[in-house]
Amino acid sequence: MIEVEGLTKDFGARRAIDGLTFNARQGEIVGFLGPNGAGKTTTMRILTGYMPPTAGTAKVVGFDVTEQSLEVRKRVGYLPETVPLYNDMTVYDYLKFMADLRHLAEAEDRVLEALEVVNLLDRAEGYIGNLSKGMRQRVGLAQALLHKPEVLILDEPTIGLDPAQIIEVRKLIREIGKERTVLLSTHILSEAQQICDRVLIINKGRIVAEDSPEHLQSRLAGAQRVSLRVQGDADGLESSLSAVNGVQTVVARPDGTWEVETIPGIDTRPQIARAIVQAGYDLLEMRAMGLSLEDIFMELTREEPEPPAMDETEAEQVEPEPEQETVEEE
Amino acid sequence: MRNLWTIARREYKLYFISPVAYVVAFLFLLVIGYFFFSEVTTAVAYSMYYPTAPGVEILISPMVTLILFTMPALTMRLVAEENRTGTMELLLTAPVKDWELVVGKWMGSFLFALTLLAATFIYPIVLNFLVDPGIDQGLVFSGYLGLILMTGSLLAVGVAISALFSNQVAAFFVSLALVLAVWIIRPAASATGTGSDVLSYLNLVDHFLTFYRGTIDLSDVVYYLSLTTLGLVLGTVFVEIRRWR
């Protein structure tokens, strides 16, 4: 549904996006992940026909975004980052206006339908200028859904919403994504993890990683780590653990737990468990610790450290704090 | 055509909740009303010495000046405000052609201006009753036709200027400066001597004189229509330029 090839956009001397290539199939939710200024919004603006690319091609539902811009725009629902709304119109009038611009048959019904989906029917006659940020966001979303588009492009769709609304909107996006193509940008990694089938991590206008959230995590996690808790005094444990095939390092942590790092690719947990029991200790807890998407994201998008002195602080930032890790996974 | 109407209707409705439009309307009707009153009472007072009844020109000439100064206030918001609030992104990603957007906005402002002109039409009707045997209706027709044509062209220029800016005030003053420049182009032309024919052809008000005198000269109609077209084409170009930035 979305085919992007070598897409490049220059703003004067600055290259905002640099040779992006990616695809999105029907019924797929693709997440665009990246720091501010990475080129997410620019890419979305090109895909929605707002601005032409400097080089490369982009096709949406089979139509070229520069050559057949109007055809693309008819088939795309777009929620811009700024959620542009007319403050001096009522919610209903605004949506009716947008429905009329799209030549929708039974525009009134479609407007009411969209309002129902975003749960704003009771504010239909209210002026947009009086709405809260979350409500505005929902009006914007209703606008993007009006014409039941084949492709939905959402720039930061959950920003400014309260937790209940975030859950609501995510559920909505999942629902829409079952049949239609959704491309959304976010900087909330857990959001990408929860709703996207595929994640594109973009930095400085280039795609630095592309995979499903789960794959990204396991592929980029590098060495696997296992956290252990063993009952009682376990002085001799270190040597028994080190003897297990595949174990690289064994570290006793001050809180009494052990951290074992193994070489990537093989699961050594059964062997570790056996080794502990055979050595005569009681295993209380064992847990694999993956790198979170946050860590991967930081790893992929971090700046190359220039002066060597920076290395240490840089490494500290990237190294995940295992304590926090366990909390987050629970 | 449908998009034009959708956009024009929104803009037209918006004028009725906009304070600027009310100020323009108030000024327009107040000033015209004042001129009408003073001209008629003066004519009555001096009727013994100058037995000429006032015609529609007592309305048309102040209206020309008013139109020159107030039309930029009607157009300043049209595109500039969309640029400022970001709603332009919405319109430019909707299945609407750029020219439809510009022409639709112009149409909205033109309809509002026509409403204003229609409201002033009460004065010629009243004057027709006051004067015996009635005023020259040909003059009324040509005068109003001229006003409509001039209004349309000024609004088109204003829309184009508005498309250049994301600040209403800037759009207003640049439009006004442009109008004033075209207004005073003739004295400037006659002072320089060279190229005065070309410069005076561009004069916005000169082309109105034929309508004022009660004749309809095709070349003047063409002048206003081409100025309107130029404004709308430029406006479309300015919107397109914005896409490329």
Coordinates of C-alpha atoms in Angstrom, one line a residue:
Chain A
M1 CA 0.0 0.0 0.0
I2 CA 2.9 2.3 0.7
E3 CA 6.0 1.9 -1.4
V4 CA 8.9 4.3 -0.8
E5 CA 12.1 4.2 -2.7
G6 CA 15.2 6.3 -2.3
L7 CA 13.1 9.2 -0.9
T8 CA 15.2 12.3 -0.3
K9 CA 14.2 15.8 0.8
D10 CA 16.5 18.8 1.1
F11 CA 15.6 22.0 2.9
G12 CA 18.1 24.3 1.5
A13 CA 21.5 22.9 2.4
R14 CA 20.0 20.6 5.1
R15 CA 19.1 17.1 4.1
A16 CA 16.0 16.2 6.1
I17 CA 15.6 12.6 4.8
D18 CA 18.2 10.7 2.9
G19 CA 17.3 7.9 0.6
L20 CA 14.5 6.3 2.6
T21 CA 13.3 3.0 1.3
F22 CA 10.5 1.0 2.9
N23 CA 7.1 -0.7 2.3
A24 CA 3.9 -1.1 4.2
R25 CA 1.4 -3.8 3.3
Q26 CA -2.4 -3.8 3.7
G27 CA -3.5 -4.5 7.2
E28 CA -0.1 -3.6 8.6
I29 CA 0.6 -1.1 11.3
V30 CA 4.0 0.4 10.8
G31 CA 5.6 2.6 13.4
F32 CA 8.1 5.3 12.7
L33 CA 10.4 5.8 15.6
G34 CA 13.1 8.4 15.9
P35 CA 14.3 11.4 17.8
N36 CA 13.0 14.8 17.0
G37 CA 14.2 16.1 13.7
A38 CA 14.9 12.6 12.4
G39 CA 12.7 13.2 9.4
K40 CA 9.5 11.5 10.5
T41 CA 7.2 14.4 9.8
T42 CA 8.9 15.3 6.5
T43 CA 8.4 11.7 5.3
M44 CA 4.7 11.8 6.2
R45 CA 4.2 15.2 4.6
I46 CA 5.6 13.8 1.3
L47 CA 3.4 10.7 1.5
T48 CA 0.3 12.8 2.0
G49 CA 1.1 15.1 -0.9
Y50 CA 1.8 18.1 1.2
M51 CA 5.3 18.6 -0.2
P52 CA 7.1 17.1 -3.1
P53 CA 10.3 15.1 -2.5
T54 CA 13.7 16.3 -3.8
A55 CA 14.5 12.8 -5.2
G56 CA 13.2 9.3 -5.1
T57 CA 9.7 8.0 -5.5
A58 CA 6.8 7.2 -3.2
K59 CA 3.6 5.4 -4.1
V60 CA 0.5 5.2 -2.0
V61 CA -2.2 2.7 -3.0
G62 CA -0.4 2.4 -6.3
F63 CA -0.4 6.2 -7.1
D64 CA 2.7 8.3 -7.3
V65 CA 2.7 11.1 -4.7
T66 CA 4.0 13.7 -7.1
E67 CA 2.4 12.7 -10.3
Q68 CA -1.0 11.7 -9.0
S69 CA -1.1 13.7 -5.8
L70 CA -4.9 14.2 -5.9
E71 CA -5.6 10.4 -6.2
V72 CA -3.2 9.8 -3.2
R73 CA -4.9 12.5 -1.2
K74 CA -8.3 11.0 -1.8
R75 CA -7.2 7.7 -0.3
V76 CA -5.2 8.8 2.6
G77 CA -6.4 9.9 6.0
Y78 CA -3.8 12.2 7.7
L79 CA -3.5 13.5 11.2
P80 CA -0.7 16.1 11.2
E81 CA 1.5 16.6 14.2
T82 CA 0.1 20.1 14.9
V83 CA -3.6 18.9 14.6
P84 CA -4.7 21.9 12.6
L85 CA -8.3 22.8 13.4
Y86 CA -10.4 25.8 12.9
N87 CA -11.1 27.2 16.3
D88 CA -14.0 29.3 15.2
M89 CA -16.0 26.4 13.9
T90 CA -18.0 23.8 15.7
V91 CA -16.8 20.3 15.7
Y92 CA -19.7 19.2 13.5
D93 CA -19.2 22.1 11.0
Y94 CA -15.5 21.5 10.8
L95 CA -16.0 17.8 10.0
K96 CA -18.8 18.6 7.6
F97 CA -16.5 21.0 5.8
M98 CA -13.8 18.4 5.5
A99 CA -16.4 15.8 4.4
D100 CA -17.6 18.2 1.7
L101 CA -14.1 18.8 0.4
R102 CA -13.8 15.0 0.0
H103 CA -17.2 14.9 -1.8
L104 CA -18.5 12.2 0.6
A105 CA -22.0 10.9 -0.1
E106 CA -24.2 11.2 3.0
A107 CA -21.7 13.5 4.6
E108 CA -23.8 14.1 7.7
D109 CA -23.9 10.4 8.5
R110 CA -20.2 10.0 7.9
V111 CA -19.5 12.9 10.3
L112 CA -21.7 11.4 13.0
E113 CA -20.1 8.0 12.4
A114 CA -16.6 9.4 12.8
L115 CA -17.6 11.3 15.9
E116 CA -19.0 8.2 17.4
V117 CA -15.8 6.3 16.8
V118 CA -13.7 8.9 18.6
N119 CA -16.4 9.3 21.3
L120 CA -17.1 13.0 20.8
L121 CA -20.8 13.0 19.8
D122 CA -21.7 15.0 22.8
R123 CA -19.4 17.8 21.8
A124 CA -20.5 18.0 18.2
E125 CA -22.1 21.5 18.6
G126 CA -19.2 22.9 20.7
Y127 CA -16.6 25.2 19.3
I128 CA -13.3 23.6 18.6
G129 CA -11.5 26.6 20.3
N130 CA -13.1 25.5 23.7
L131 CA -11.9 21.9 23.5
S132 CA -9.1 20.3 25.5
K133 CA -5.9 19.1 23.9
G134 CA -7.1 15.5 24.0
M135 CA -10.5 16.3 22.5
R136 CA -8.7 18.3 19.7
Q137 CA -6.6 15.2 19.0
R138 CA -9.7 13.2 18.7
V139 CA -11.4 15.7 16.4
G140 CA -8.2 15.4 14.2
L141 CA -8.5 11.7 14.3
A142 CA -12.2 11.8 13.3
Q143 CA -11.2 14.0 10.4
A144 CA -8.6 11.5 9.3
L145 CA -11.2 8.7 9.5
L146 CA -14.1 10.5 7.8
H147 CA -13.6 8.9 4.4
K148 CA -12.6 5.5 5.6
P149 CA -9.2 5.8 4.0
E150 CA -7.2 2.8 2.7
V151 CA -4.1 4.3 4.2
L152 CA -4.0 6.2 7.5
I153 CA -1.0 8.4 8.3
L154 CA -0.8 9.5 11.9
D155 CA 1.8 11.9 13.2
E156 CA 2.2 11.4 16.9
P157 CA -1.4 10.3 17.4
T158 CA -1.4 9.8 21.2
I159 CA 0.4 13.0 22.2
G160 CA -1.5 15.1 24.7
L161 CA -4.0 12.4 25.6
D162 CA -4.6 11.2 29.1
P163 CA -3.8 7.5 29.9
A164 CA -7.4 6.3 29.4
Q165 CA -7.6 8.1 26.1
I166 CA -4.2 6.7 25.0
I167 CA -5.5 3.2 25.6
E168 CA -8.6 4.0 23.7
V169 CA -6.8 5.5 20.7
R170 CA -4.3 2.6 20.6
K171 CA -7.2 0.2 20.6
L172 CA -8.8 2.2 17.8
I173 CA -5.6 2.1 15.7
R174 CA -5.3 -1.6 16.2
E175 CA -8.8 -2.0 15.1
I176 CA -8.3 0.1 12.0
G177 CA -5.0 -1.6 11.3
K178 CA -6.7 -4.9 10.8
E179 CA -7.9 -4.1 7.3
R180 CA -6.1 -0.9 6.4
T181 CA -2.6 0.3 6.4
V182 CA -1.5 2.5 9.2
L183 CA 1.7 4.5 9.3
L184 CA 2.3 6.2 12.6
S185 CA 5.1 8.1 14.2
T186 CA 5.8 8.1 17.8
H187 CA 8.6 8.7 20.2
I188 CA 7.0 6.5 22.9
L189 CA 8.7 3.2 22.5
S190 CA 6.3 1.2 24.5
E191 CA 3.6 2.5 22.2
A192 CA 5.4 1.2 19.2
Q193 CA 5.9 -2.1 21.0
Q194 CA 2.2 -2.4 21.7
I195 CA 0.5 -1.4 18.5
C196 CA 2.9 -1.8 15.6
D197 CA 3.5 -4.9 13.6
R198 CA 6.7 -3.5 12.3
V199 CA 9.0 -0.7 13.5
L200 CA 11.2 1.5 11.5
I201 CA 13.8 3.3 13.5
I202 CA 14.9 6.4 11.7
N203 CA 17.7 8.7 12.6
K204 CA 19.1 11.7 10.7
G205 CA 16.9 10.9 7.7
R206 CA 18.0 7.3 7.4
I207 CA 16.4 4.0 8.5
V208 CA 18.8 2.5 11.0
A209 CA 16.7 -0.6 11.8
E210 CA 13.5 -2.2 10.5
D211 CA 11.8 -5.2 12.0
S212 CA 9.0 -6.4 14.3
P213 CA 9.4 -5.0 17.8
E214 CA 10.1 -8.5 19.1
H215 CA 12.7 -9.3 16.5
L216 CA 14.4 -6.0 17.0
Q217 CA 14.7 -6.7 20.6
S218 CA 16.2 -10.2 20.3
R219 CA 18.3 -9.3 17.3
L220 CA 19.9 -6.3 18.8
A221 CA 20.1 -7.4 22.3
G222 CA 23.6 -8.9 21.7
A223 CA 24.7 -11.0 24.6
Q224 CA 21.9 -12.6 26.6
R225 CA 21.7 -12.0 30.3
V226 CA 20.1 -14.1 32.9
S227 CA 19.3 -13.0 36.4
L228 CA 19.4 -15.6 39.2
R229 CA 18.4 -15.8 42.8
V230 CA 19.7 -18.7 44.9
Q231 CA 18.8 -19.7 48.4
G232 CA 21.3 -19.4 51.2
D233 CA 25.1 -19.1 51.1
A234 CA 26.4 -19.5 47.6
D235 CA 30.1 -18.9 47.7
G236 CA 31.1 -21.7 45.4
L237 CA 28.5 -20.9 42.8
E238 CA 30.6 -18.8 40.6
S239 CA 32.9 -21.5 39.6
S240 CA 30.1 -24.0 38.9
L241 CA 28.3 -21.4 36.7
S242 CA 31.4 -20.4 34.8
A243 CA 31.9 -24.1 33.9
V244 CA 28.6 -24.1 32.0
N245 CA 29.1 -24.1 28.3
G246 CA 28.2 -20.8 26.8
V247 CA 28.5 -18.7 29.9
Q248 CA 30.8 -15.7 29.5
T249 CA 30.7 -13.8 32.7
V250 CA 29.2 -14.4 36.2
V251 CA 28.7 -11.4 38.5
A252 CA 27.4 -11.5 42.0
R253 CA 25.3 -8.5 42.7
P254 CA 25.2 -6.8 46.1
D255 CA 21.5 -7.6 46.6
G256 CA 22.3 -11.3 46.6
T257 CA 21.3 -12.0 43.0
W258 CA 23.6 -13.2 40.3
E259 CA 23.9 -12.0 36.8
V260 CA 25.1 -14.3 34.1
E261 CA 26.0 -13.2 30.6
T262 CA 25.9 -15.9 27.9
I263 CA 26.9 -15.8 24.3
P264 CA 24.1 -14.8 22.0
G265 CA 22.1 -17.3 20.0
I266 CA 21.8 -20.2 22.4
D267 CA 19.6 -20.5 25.3
T268 CA 21.7 -21.8 28.2
R269 CA 19.1 -21.5 30.9
P270 CA 18.4 -25.3 31.2
Q271 CA 22.1 -25.9 31.7
I272 CA 22.5 -23.2 34.2
A273 CA 19.6 -24.5 36.2
R274 CA 21.0 -28.0 36.2
A275 CA 24.4 -26.8 37.2
I276 CA 23.0 -24.9 40.2
V277 CA 21.0 -27.9 41.4
Q278 CA 23.9 -30.3 40.8
A279 CA 26.2 -28.1 42.8
G280 CA 23.7 -28.5 45.7
Y281 CA 22.1 -25.1 45.7
D282 CA 18.4 -24.2 45.6
L283 CA 17.3 -22.1 42.7
L284 CA 14.6 -19.6 43.7
E285 CA 14.3 -17.4 40.6
M286 CA 15.6 -17.3 37.1
R287 CA 14.8 -14.6 34.5
A288 CA 16.1 -13.7 31.1
M289 CA 16.8 -10.0 30.7
G290 CA 16.4 -8.7 27.2
L291 CA 17.4 -5.2 26.2
S292 CA 14.3 -3.0 26.1
L293 CA 13.4 -1.1 23.0
E294 CA 14.6 2.0 24.8
D295 CA 18.1 0.6 25.0
I296 CA 18.1 -0.5 21.4
F297 CA 16.8 2.9 20.4
M298 CA 19.4 4.7 22.4
E299 CA 22.1 2.4 21.0
L300 CA 21.0 3.0 17.4
T301 CA 20.4 6.7 17.5
R302 CA 23.2 7.8 19.8
E303 CA 25.8 10.2 18.5
E304 CA 29.2 8.8 17.9
P305 CA 31.3 10.0 20.8
E306 CA 34.0 12.3 19.5
P307 CA 36.5 12.9 22.3
P308 CA 37.7 9.7 23.9
A309 CA 37.0 11.1 27.4
M310 CA 33.3 11.0 26.6
D311 CA 33.4 7.2 26.3
E312 CA 32.7 6.5 29.9
T313 CA 29.7 8.7 30.3
E314 CA 28.4 7.6 27.0
A315 CA 28.7 4.0 28.0
E316 CA 27.0 4.6 31.3
Q317 CA 24.0 6.1 29.6
V318 CA 23.6 3.2 27.2
E319 CA 24.2 0.5 29.7
P320 CA 20.8 -0.5 31.1
E321 CA 20.3 -0.5 34.8
P322 CA 19.3 -4.0 35.6
E323 CA 17.3 -3.0 38.6
Q324 CA 15.0 -0.8 36.5
E325 CA 14.9 -3.5 34.0
T326 CA 13.2 -6.0 36.3
V327 CA 10.7 -3.4 37.4
E328 CA 9.8 -2.6 33.9
E329 CA 9.3 -6.1 32.8
E330 CA 6.9 -7.0 35.5
Chain B
M1 CA -16.7 23.6 -8.9
R2 CA -18.0 21.8 -5.8
N3 CA -14.8 22.5 -3.9
L4 CA -14.9 26.2 -4.9
W5 CA -18.4 26.4 -3.4
T6 CA -17.4 24.5 -0.2
I7 CA -14.5 26.8 0.4
A8 CA -16.3 30.0 -0.6
R9 CA -19.2 29.1 1.7
R10 CA -17.0 28.6 4.7
E11 CA -15.2 31.9 4.1
Y12 CA -18.5 33.8 3.6
K13 CA -19.9 32.4 6.8
L14 CA -16.7 33.2 8.7
Y15 CA -17.1 36.9 7.8
F16 CA -20.3 37.1 9.9
I17 CA -18.5 36.0 13.0
S18 CA -15.4 38.1 12.3
P19 CA -15.0 41.5 14.0
V20 CA -13.0 42.8 11.1
A21 CA -15.8 42.2 8.6
Y22 CA -18.2 44.0 10.9
V23 CA -15.9 47.0 11.2
V24 CA -15.6 47.1 7.4
A25 CA -19.3 46.9 7.0
F26 CA -20.0 49.5 9.6
L27 CA -17.4 51.9 8.1
F28 CA -18.7 51.3 4.7
L29 CA -22.4 52.0 5.4
L30 CA -21.7 54.8 7.9
V31 CA -19.5 56.8 5.6
I32 CA -21.7 56.3 2.6
G33 CA -24.7 57.2 4.7
Y34 CA -23.0 60.4 5.8
F35 CA -22.0 61.4 2.3
F36 CA -25.5 60.7 1.1
F37 CA -27.1 62.8 3.9
S38 CA -24.7 65.7 3.5
E39 CA -24.9 65.8 -0.3
V40 CA -28.7 65.6 -0.4
T41 CA -29.1 68.3 2.3
T42 CA -26.6 70.6 0.6
A43 CA -28.4 70.1 -2.7
V44 CA -31.7 71.0 -1.1
A45 CA -30.2 74.1 0.7
Y46 CA -28.6 75.4 -2.5
S47 CA -31.3 74.4 -4.9
M48 CA -32.3 78.0 -5.6
Y49 CA -28.7 78.8 -6.9
Y50 CA -27.8 75.5 -8.5
P51 CA -30.9 73.8 -9.7
T52 CA -29.2 70.5 -10.4
A53 CA -30.4 67.4 -8.6
P54 CA -27.7 65.1 -7.1
G55 CA -27.2 61.9 -9.1
V56 CA -25.8 58.5 -8.1
E57 CA -22.3 59.9 -8.4
I58 CA -22.6 61.3 -4.9
L59 CA -22.5 57.7 -3.8
I60 CA -20.2 56.1 -6.3
S61 CA -17.1 58.3 -5.8
P62 CA -16.8 57.9 -2.0
M63 CA -17.5 54.2 -2.5
V64 CA -14.5 53.9 -4.8
T65 CA -12.2 55.3 -2.1
L66 CA -13.8 53.2 0.6
I67 CA -13.3 50.0 -1.5
L68 CA -9.7 50.8 -2.1
F69 CA -9.0 51.1 1.6
T70 CA -11.2 48.4 3.0
M71 CA -10.8 45.4 0.6
P72 CA -7.3 44.6 2.0
A73 CA -8.9 44.1 5.4
L74 CA -11.3 41.6 4.0
T75 CA -8.6 39.5 2.2
M76 CA -5.7 39.8 4.7
R77 CA -6.9 36.8 6.8
L78 CA -7.8 34.4 3.9
V79 CA -4.6 32.5 3.4
A80 CA -2.2 34.1 5.9
E81 CA -4.2 32.8 8.8
E82 CA -4.2 29.3 7.4
N83 CA -0.4 29.5 7.0
R84 CA -0.1 30.7 10.6
T85 CA -2.2 28.2 12.3
G86 CA -1.1 25.3 10.2
T87 CA -4.5 24.5 8.8
M88 CA -2.9 25.0 5.4
E89 CA -1.5 21.5 5.8
L90 CA -5.0 20.2 6.1
L91 CA -6.2 21.9 2.9
L92 CA -3.1 21.0 1.0
T93 CA -3.4 17.3 1.9
A94 CA -7.2 17.3 1.1
P95 CA -8.1 16.3 -2.4
V96 CA -8.4 20.0 -3.5
K97 CA -6.4 21.6 -6.3
D98 CA -4.3 24.6 -5.3
W99 CA -6.2 26.9 -7.7
E100 CA -9.5 25.7 -6.3
L101 CA -8.4 26.8 -2.9
V102 CA -7.3 30.2 -4.0
V103 CA -10.3 30.9 -6.2
G104 CA -12.7 29.5 -3.5
K105 CA -11.3 31.9 -1.0
W106 CA -11.5 34.8 -3.4
M107 CA -15.1 33.8 -4.1
G108 CA -16.0 33.9 -0.4
S109 CA -14.6 37.4 0.0
F110 CA -16.2 38.5 -3.2
L111 CA -19.6 37.3 -2.1
F112 CA -19.2 39.2 1.2
A113 CA -18.2 42.4 -0.7
L114 CA -21.2 41.9 -3.0
T115 CA -23.4 41.7 0.1
L116 CA -22.0 45.0 1.3
L117 CA -22.6 46.6 -2.1
A118 CA -26.1 45.3 -2.2
A119 CA -26.7 46.9 1.2
T120 CA -25.7 50.3 -0.2
F121 CA -28.2 49.9 -3.0
I122 CA -30.8 51.3 -0.7
Y123 CA -29.4 54.8 -1.3
P124 CA -29.9 55.0 -5.1
I125 CA -33.5 53.7 -4.5
V126 CA -34.1 56.4 -1.9
L127 CA -32.5 59.0 -4.1
N128 CA -34.7 57.9 -6.9
F129 CA -37.7 58.9 -4.8
L130 CA -36.2 62.2 -3.7
V131 CA -35.3 63.4 -7.1
D132 CA -37.9 64.3 -9.7
P133 CA -38.2 62.7 -12.3
G134 CA -35.8 60.1 -10.8
I135 CA -32.1 59.5 -11.2
D136 CA -30.3 58.3 -14.3
Q137 CA -30.6 54.5 -14.0
G138 CA -28.0 53.9 -16.7
L139 CA -25.5 55.6 -14.4
V140 CA -26.5 53.5 -11.5
F141 CA -26.0 50.4 -13.6
S142 CA -22.6 51.3 -15.0
G143 CA -21.5 52.7 -11.7
Y144 CA -22.3 49.5 -9.8
L145 CA -20.9 47.3 -12.5
G146 CA -17.6 49.2 -12.3
L147 CA -17.6 48.9 -8.5
I148 CA -18.2 45.2 -8.7
L149 CA -15.4 44.7 -11.3
M150 CA -13.0 46.9 -9.3
T151 CA -13.8 45.1 -6.0
G152 CA -13.2 41.7 -7.6
S153 CA -9.8 42.7 -8.9
L154 CA -8.8 44.2 -5.6
L155 CA -9.8 41.1 -3.7
A156 CA -7.9 38.9 -6.1
V157 CA -4.8 40.9 -5.5
G158 CA -5.4 40.8 -1.8
V159 CA -5.7 37.0 -1.8
A160 CA -2.4 36.7 -3.7
I161 CA -0.7 38.9 -1.1
S162 CA -2.3 37.0 1.8
A163 CA -0.9 33.8 0.3
L164 CA 2.6 35.2 0.6
F165 CA 2.4 35.8 4.4
S166 CA 1.6 34.0 7.6
N167 CA 0.8 37.3 9.3
Q168 CA -2.5 39.0 8.7
V169 CA -1.2 42.5 9.5
A170 CA 1.7 42.2 7.1
A171 CA -0.7 41.0 4.4
F172 CA -3.0 44.0 5.1
F173 CA -0.3 46.6 4.9
V174 CA 1.4 45.2 1.8
S175 CA -2.0 45.0 0.0
L176 CA -2.8 48.5 1.1
A177 CA 0.6 49.8 -0.1
L178 CA 0.1 48.1 -3.4
V179 CA -3.4 49.7 -3.8
L180 CA -2.1 53.1 -3.0
A181 CA 0.8 52.6 -5.4
V182 CA -1.6 51.8 -8.2
W183 CA -3.8 54.7 -7.2
I184 CA -1.0 57.3 -7.3
I185 CA 0.6 55.8 -10.4
R186 CA -0.9 58.5 -12.7
P187 CA 0.5 61.6 -11.0
A188 CA 3.8 59.8 -10.9
A189 CA 3.6 58.9 -14.5
S190 CA 2.8 62.4 -15.7
A191 CA 5.7 63.8 -13.6
T192 CA 8.3 61.5 -15.2
G193 CA 6.9 61.9 -18.7
T194 CA 8.5 58.8 -20.1
G195 CA 6.4 55.7 -20.3
S196 CA 3.5 57.6 -18.9
D197 CA 1.1 55.8 -21.3
V198 CA 2.0 52.4 -19.9
L199 CA 1.9 53.6 -16.3
S200 CA -1.4 55.3 -16.6
Y201 CA -2.9 52.3 -18.3
L202 CA -2.1 50.4 -15.0
N203 CA -3.9 53.0 -12.9
L204 CA -6.7 51.3 -11.1
V205 CA -8.9 54.3 -10.7
D206 CA -8.6 55.7 -14.3
H207 CA -10.3 52.7 -15.6
F208 CA -13.2 53.4 -13.4
L209 CA -13.9 56.8 -14.9
T210 CA -15.8 55.5 -17.9
F211 CA -18.1 53.6 -15.6
Y212 CA -18.5 56.7 -13.6
R213 CA -19.5 58.7 -16.6
G214 CA -22.1 56.1 -17.5
T215 CA -20.4 54.3 -20.4
I216 CA -19.1 50.8 -20.4
D217 CA -15.9 50.5 -22.3
L218 CA -14.8 46.9 -23.1
S219 CA -11.2 47.7 -22.6
D220 CA -11.9 48.8 -19.0
V221 CA -13.9 45.6 -18.3
V222 CA -11.0 43.6 -19.7
Y223 CA -8.5 45.5 -17.5
Y224 CA -10.4 44.6 -14.3
L225 CA -11.0 41.0 -15.4
S226 CA -7.3 40.5 -16.3
L227 CA -6.2 42.0 -13.0
T228 CA -8.5 39.6 -11.2
T229 CA -7.1 36.7 -13.2
L230 CA -3.5 37.8 -12.5
G231 CA -4.2 38.0 -8.8
L232 CA -5.7 34.5 -8.7
V233 CA -2.9 33.0 -10.8
L234 CA -0.3 34.6 -8.6
G235 CA -2.1 33.5 -5.5
T236 CA -2.0 29.9 -6.8
V237 CA 1.7 30.2 -7.6
F238 CA 2.4 31.5 -4.1
V239 CA 0.6 28.6 -2.5
E240 CA 2.5 26.2 -4.7
I241 CA 5.8 27.9 -3.8
R242 CA 5.0 27.3 -0.1
R243 CA 4.8 23.5 -0.8
W244 CA 8.3 23.5 -2.1
R245 CA 9.8 25.2 0.9

